[in-house]
């Protein structure tokens, strides 16, 4: 799975792709044809082993997995991807679906669970929704990565000031907290705003939330 980590560099603009893992050749080919009807590229495998030997495409997309596969099951694949910190949305399909299995899949992060035979439109709807979800996640990953780059330019004191200011404390309260004069806090706060590219305190608060900051993480 280590080779798959490289595929997780976020790319938002790439052409979407659906990865299908289904051991039934006729169904696998039918799904490929179905996805092509709405202009989606597909990458299909007949087993979990085949999938895990390849890198997932670095583009928005989703996985369509049969729960019951030769060797590792679809749920096993889900677990392996989670261990590798790969977050591509998963849609499960099965002819043996039951409530415990679907609950386990959904709790582990699956976005949908379709029981065979399913309607083509239900599958298309699920795939389109999953791709949009992945596109949004990738966009958020890029934004957070950019914020972290800006955050790294802050000094330790500026990070401390940012953490406190974004909790709603006034400059005077922050000054008392860190043992500085109010004017010094204002200077640090101004530098933080400029370095982070924040246009307002509300902007800075949203940035702090995205970075999961808190006064205890100075």
Short mmCIF file of N, CA and C in Angstrom, two decimals, residues 6-102:
data_model
loop_
_atom_site.label_atom_id
_atom_site.label_comp_id
_atom_site.label_asym_id
_atom_site.label_seq_id
_atom_site.Cartn_x
_atom_site.Cartn_y
_atom_site.Cartn_z
N UNK A 6 1.46 7.92 -2.69
CA UNK A 6 1.83 8.96 -3.63
C UNK A 6 0.66 9.43 -4.45
N UNK A 7 -0.37 8.59 -4.58
CA UNK A 7 -1.54 8.95 -5.37
C UNK A 7 -2.46 9.88 -4.62
N UNK A 8 -2.15 10.13 -3.35
CA UNK A 8 -3.05 10.94 -2.55
C UNK A 8 -2.71 12.43 -2.54
N UNK A 9 -1.77 12.85 -3.38
CA UNK A 9 -1.55 14.28 -3.53
C UNK A 9 -2.78 14.87 -4.19
N UNK A 10 -3.38 15.84 -3.58
CA UNK A 10 -4.66 16.33 -4.05
C UNK A 10 -4.59 17.00 -5.41
N UNK A 11 -5.47 16.58 -6.30
CA UNK A 11 -5.64 17.19 -7.60
C UNK A 11 -7.13 17.39 -7.80
N UNK A 12 -7.54 18.64 -7.95
CA UNK A 12 -8.97 18.94 -8.06
C UNK A 12 -9.43 19.01 -9.51
N UNK A 13 -8.55 19.46 -10.39
CA UNK A 13 -8.96 19.75 -11.76
C UNK A 13 -8.90 18.56 -12.71
N UNK A 14 -8.30 17.45 -12.27
CA UNK A 14 -8.16 16.31 -13.16
C UNK A 14 -9.50 15.71 -13.58
N UNK A 15 -9.48 14.99 -14.70
CA UNK A 15 -10.70 14.35 -15.19
C UNK A 15 -11.08 13.22 -14.25
N UNK A 16 -12.34 13.18 -13.77
CA UNK A 16 -12.76 12.16 -12.81
C UNK A 16 -12.60 10.74 -13.34
N UNK A 17 -12.38 9.81 -12.42
CA UNK A 17 -12.27 8.41 -12.79
C UNK A 17 -12.95 7.52 -11.75
N UNK A 18 -13.64 6.51 -12.22
CA UNK A 18 -14.27 5.53 -11.33
C UNK A 18 -13.45 4.25 -11.37
N UNK A 19 -13.05 3.76 -10.22
CA UNK A 19 -12.31 2.50 -10.12
C UNK A 19 -13.29 1.41 -9.68
N UNK A 20 -13.40 0.37 -10.50
CA UNK A 20 -14.34 -0.71 -10.24
C UNK A 20 -13.58 -1.98 -9.85
N UNK A 21 -14.01 -2.63 -8.77
CA UNK A 21 -13.44 -3.93 -8.41
C UNK A 21 -14.60 -4.91 -8.30
N UNK A 22 -14.69 -5.83 -9.28
CA UNK A 22 -15.80 -6.77 -9.38
C UNK A 22 -15.29 -8.03 -10.08
N UNK A 23 -15.48 -9.20 -9.44
CA UNK A 23 -14.96 -10.42 -10.03
C UNK A 23 -15.87 -11.00 -11.12
N UNK A 24 -17.10 -10.54 -11.19
CA UNK A 24 -18.03 -10.97 -12.24
C UNK A 24 -17.72 -10.15 -13.51
N UNK A 25 -17.11 -10.81 -14.49
CA UNK A 25 -16.67 -10.11 -15.69
C UNK A 25 -17.80 -9.38 -16.40
N UNK A 26 -18.97 -10.02 -16.53
CA UNK A 26 -20.08 -9.40 -17.24
C UNK A 26 -20.56 -8.14 -16.54
N UNK A 27 -20.63 -8.16 -15.20
CA UNK A 27 -21.06 -6.99 -14.44
C UNK A 27 -19.99 -5.91 -14.49
N UNK A 28 -18.74 -6.32 -14.40
CA UNK A 28 -17.64 -5.36 -14.45
C UNK A 28 -17.66 -4.59 -15.77
N UNK A 29 -17.84 -5.31 -16.86
CA UNK A 29 -17.88 -4.66 -18.18
C UNK A 29 -19.13 -3.82 -18.35
N UNK A 30 -20.24 -4.27 -17.76
CA UNK A 30 -21.49 -3.50 -17.84
C UNK A 30 -21.34 -2.17 -17.10
N UNK A 31 -20.65 -2.20 -15.96
CA UNK A 31 -20.43 -0.98 -15.20
C UNK A 31 -19.53 -0.01 -15.97
N UNK A 32 -18.52 -0.55 -16.62
CA UNK A 32 -17.65 0.31 -17.43
C UNK A 32 -18.45 1.00 -18.52
N UNK A 33 -19.33 0.24 -19.19
CA UNK A 33 -20.16 0.84 -20.25
C UNK A 33 -21.11 1.89 -19.67
N UNK A 34 -21.67 1.58 -18.50
CA UNK A 34 -22.61 2.50 -17.85
C UNK A 34 -21.93 3.83 -17.54
N UNK A 35 -20.75 3.78 -16.96
CA UNK A 35 -20.06 5.01 -16.57
C UNK A 35 -19.61 5.80 -17.80
N UNK A 36 -19.31 5.10 -18.88
CA UNK A 36 -18.92 5.82 -20.10
C UNK A 36 -20.09 6.59 -20.70
N UNK A 37 -21.32 6.17 -20.41
CA UNK A 37 -22.49 6.88 -20.96
C UNK A 37 -22.58 8.31 -20.44
N UNK A 38 -21.96 8.58 -19.30
CA UNK A 38 -21.97 9.96 -18.79
C UNK A 38 -20.57 10.57 -18.82
N UNK A 39 -19.72 9.96 -19.65
CA UNK A 39 -18.40 10.54 -19.89
C UNK A 39 -17.36 10.29 -18.82
N UNK A 40 -17.56 9.27 -17.99
CA UNK A 40 -16.59 9.00 -16.93
C UNK A 40 -15.57 7.95 -17.37
N UNK A 41 -14.31 8.22 -17.08
CA UNK A 41 -13.27 7.22 -17.32
C UNK A 41 -13.36 6.15 -16.24
N UNK A 42 -12.98 4.92 -16.59
CA UNK A 42 -13.02 3.84 -15.61
C UNK A 42 -11.71 3.07 -15.62
N UNK A 43 -11.42 2.47 -14.47
CA UNK A 43 -10.29 1.58 -14.31
C UNK A 43 -10.86 0.37 -13.57
N UNK A 44 -10.82 -0.80 -14.20
CA UNK A 44 -11.50 -1.97 -13.63
C UNK A 44 -10.54 -3.09 -13.28
N UNK A 45 -10.84 -3.74 -12.14
CA UNK A 45 -10.05 -4.88 -11.68
C UNK A 45 -10.98 -6.02 -11.28
N UNK A 46 -10.45 -7.24 -11.36
CA UNK A 46 -11.26 -8.40 -11.03
C UNK A 46 -11.07 -8.89 -9.61
N UNK A 47 -10.12 -8.30 -8.89
CA UNK A 47 -9.87 -8.75 -7.51
C UNK A 47 -9.22 -7.64 -6.71
N UNK A 48 -9.23 -7.82 -5.40
CA UNK A 48 -8.60 -6.85 -4.51
C UNK A 48 -7.09 -6.81 -4.75
N UNK A 49 -6.51 -7.99 -4.99
CA UNK A 49 -5.06 -8.06 -5.21
C UNK A 49 -4.65 -7.19 -6.39
N UNK A 50 -5.43 -7.25 -7.48
CA UNK A 50 -5.11 -6.45 -8.66
C UNK A 50 -5.15 -4.96 -8.33
N UNK A 51 -6.16 -4.57 -7.56
CA UNK A 51 -6.27 -3.16 -7.18
C UNK A 51 -5.08 -2.72 -6.35
N UNK A 52 -4.74 -3.51 -5.34
CA UNK A 52 -3.69 -3.11 -4.41
C UNK A 52 -2.30 -3.13 -5.03
N UNK A 53 -2.17 -3.76 -6.18
CA UNK A 53 -0.89 -3.77 -6.88
C UNK A 53 -0.70 -2.52 -7.73
N UNK A 54 -1.76 -1.73 -7.85
CA UNK A 54 -1.72 -0.53 -8.69
C UNK A 54 -1.94 0.73 -7.86
N UNK A 55 -1.44 1.86 -8.39
CA UNK A 55 -1.68 3.15 -7.73
C UNK A 55 -3.03 3.69 -8.15
N UNK A 56 -3.75 4.24 -7.20
CA UNK A 56 -5.01 4.89 -7.54
C UNK A 56 -4.70 6.17 -8.32
N UNK A 57 -5.53 6.51 -9.30
CA UNK A 57 -5.27 7.72 -10.10
C UNK A 57 -5.33 8.98 -9.25
N UNK A 58 -4.42 9.90 -9.55
CA UNK A 58 -4.37 11.16 -8.80
C UNK A 58 -5.36 12.15 -9.42
N UNK A 59 -6.63 11.87 -9.19
CA UNK A 59 -7.70 12.68 -9.78
C UNK A 59 -8.97 12.45 -8.98
N UNK A 60 -9.92 13.38 -8.98
CA UNK A 60 -11.17 13.15 -8.27
C UNK A 60 -11.84 11.87 -8.77
N UNK A 61 -12.43 11.13 -7.87
CA UNK A 61 -13.07 9.89 -8.29
C UNK A 61 -13.65 9.12 -7.13
N UNK A 62 -13.95 7.85 -7.37
CA UNK A 62 -14.49 6.99 -6.31
C UNK A 62 -14.20 5.53 -6.64
N UNK A 63 -14.40 4.70 -5.66
CA UNK A 63 -14.24 3.26 -5.82
C UNK A 63 -15.61 2.60 -5.77
N UNK A 64 -15.86 1.69 -6.70
CA UNK A 64 -17.08 0.88 -6.67
C UNK A 64 -16.63 -0.54 -6.41
N UNK A 65 -16.91 -1.05 -5.22
CA UNK A 65 -16.38 -2.35 -4.79
C UNK A 65 -17.48 -3.36 -4.53
N UNK A 66 -17.25 -4.59 -4.99
CA UNK A 66 -18.11 -5.69 -4.60
C UNK A 66 -17.66 -6.12 -3.21
N UNK A 67 -18.60 -6.35 -2.33
CA UNK A 67 -18.24 -6.75 -0.97
C UNK A 67 -17.57 -8.11 -0.96
N UNK A 68 -18.09 -9.04 -1.77
CA UNK A 68 -17.55 -10.40 -1.78
C UNK A 68 -16.68 -10.60 -3.01
N UNK A 69 -15.38 -10.73 -2.76
CA UNK A 69 -14.41 -10.90 -3.83
C UNK A 69 -13.50 -12.08 -3.49
N UNK A 70 -12.87 -12.67 -4.51
CA UNK A 70 -11.91 -13.74 -4.21
C UNK A 70 -10.73 -13.18 -3.43
N UNK A 71 -10.31 -13.87 -2.38
CA UNK A 71 -9.23 -13.35 -1.55
C UNK A 71 -9.76 -12.28 -0.61
N UNK A 72 -9.13 -11.13 -0.62
CA UNK A 72 -9.59 -10.01 0.22
C UNK A 72 -10.96 -9.54 -0.23
N UNK A 73 -11.83 -9.25 0.72
CA UNK A 73 -13.16 -8.75 0.39
C UNK A 73 -13.14 -7.24 0.19
N UNK A 74 -14.27 -6.70 -0.26
CA UNK A 74 -14.37 -5.26 -0.41
C UNK A 74 -14.17 -4.54 0.92
N UNK A 75 -14.68 -5.13 1.99
CA UNK A 75 -14.50 -4.53 3.31
C UNK A 75 -13.03 -4.55 3.72
N UNK A 76 -12.32 -5.62 3.31
CA UNK A 76 -10.88 -5.68 3.59
C UNK A 76 -10.14 -4.57 2.85
N UNK A 77 -10.55 -4.34 1.60
CA UNK A 77 -9.93 -3.25 0.82
C UNK A 77 -10.15 -1.93 1.54
N UNK A 78 -11.37 -1.72 2.01
CA UNK A 78 -11.70 -0.49 2.73
C UNK A 78 -10.76 -0.30 3.91
N UNK A 79 -10.52 -1.38 4.63
CA UNK A 79 -9.62 -1.32 5.78
C UNK A 79 -8.19 -1.02 5.39
N UNK A 80 -7.72 -1.63 4.30
CA UNK A 80 -6.35 -1.41 3.83
C UNK A 80 -6.15 0.04 3.38
N UNK A 81 -7.14 0.57 2.68
CA UNK A 81 -7.04 1.96 2.22
C UNK A 81 -7.02 2.92 3.41
N UNK A 82 -7.84 2.62 4.42
CA UNK A 82 -7.88 3.46 5.61
C UNK A 82 -6.52 3.46 6.32
N UNK A 83 -5.89 2.28 6.40
CA UNK A 83 -4.57 2.18 7.03
C UNK A 83 -3.54 3.00 6.28
N UNK A 84 -3.70 3.07 4.95
CA UNK A 84 -2.76 3.82 4.12
C UNK A 84 -3.12 5.30 4.04
N UNK A 85 -4.14 5.71 4.81
CA UNK A 85 -4.58 7.11 4.84
C UNK A 85 -5.05 7.59 3.46
N UNK A 86 -5.74 6.69 2.75
CA UNK A 86 -6.32 7.01 1.45
C UNK A 86 -7.82 7.18 1.63
N UNK A 87 -8.34 8.32 1.19
CA UNK A 87 -9.72 8.68 1.52
C UNK A 87 -10.67 8.72 0.32
N UNK A 88 -10.34 8.02 -0.74
CA UNK A 88 -11.23 7.98 -1.90
C UNK A 88 -12.59 7.41 -1.49
N UNK A 89 -13.68 8.09 -1.83
CA UNK A 89 -15.02 7.61 -1.44
C UNK A 89 -15.30 6.21 -2.01
N UNK A 90 -15.97 5.39 -1.21
CA UNK A 90 -16.27 4.02 -1.61
C UNK A 90 -17.76 3.77 -1.69
N UNK A 91 -18.18 3.14 -2.79
CA UNK A 91 -19.56 2.68 -2.95
C UNK A 91 -19.51 1.15 -2.98
N UNK A 92 -20.20 0.52 -2.07
CA UNK A 92 -20.23 -0.94 -2.03
C UNK A 92 -21.44 -1.49 -2.77
N UNK A 93 -21.27 -2.64 -3.39
CA UNK A 93 -22.38 -3.35 -4.01
C UNK A 93 -22.27 -4.82 -3.62
N UNK A 94 -23.42 -5.44 -3.43
CA UNK A 94 -23.41 -6.84 -3.04
C UNK A 94 -24.74 -7.50 -3.35
N UNK A 95 -24.68 -8.79 -3.57
CA UNK A 95 -25.90 -9.56 -3.75
C UNK A 95 -26.27 -10.25 -2.46
N UNK A 96 -25.46 -10.02 -1.45
CA UNK A 96 -25.68 -10.68 -0.16
C UNK A 96 -25.77 -9.66 0.96
N UNK A 97 -26.27 -8.50 0.64
CA UNK A 97 -26.29 -7.42 1.61
C UNK A 97 -27.16 -7.72 2.82
N UNK A 98 -26.67 -7.34 3.98
CA UNK A 98 -27.49 -7.42 5.19
C UNK A 98 -27.20 -6.19 6.03
N UNK A 99 -28.02 -5.96 7.01
CA UNK A 99 -27.90 -4.74 7.81
C UNK A 99 -26.56 -4.63 8.53
N UNK A 100 -26.08 -5.68 9.20
CA UNK A 100 -24.78 -5.55 9.89
C UNK A 100 -23.64 -5.18 8.94
N UNK A 101 -23.63 -5.79 7.74
CA UNK A 101 -22.56 -5.53 6.79
C UNK A 101 -22.61 -4.09 6.30
N UNK A 102 -23.81 -3.61 5.98
CA UNK A 102 -23.94 -2.24 5.49
C UNK A 102 -23.60 -1.24 6.58
#
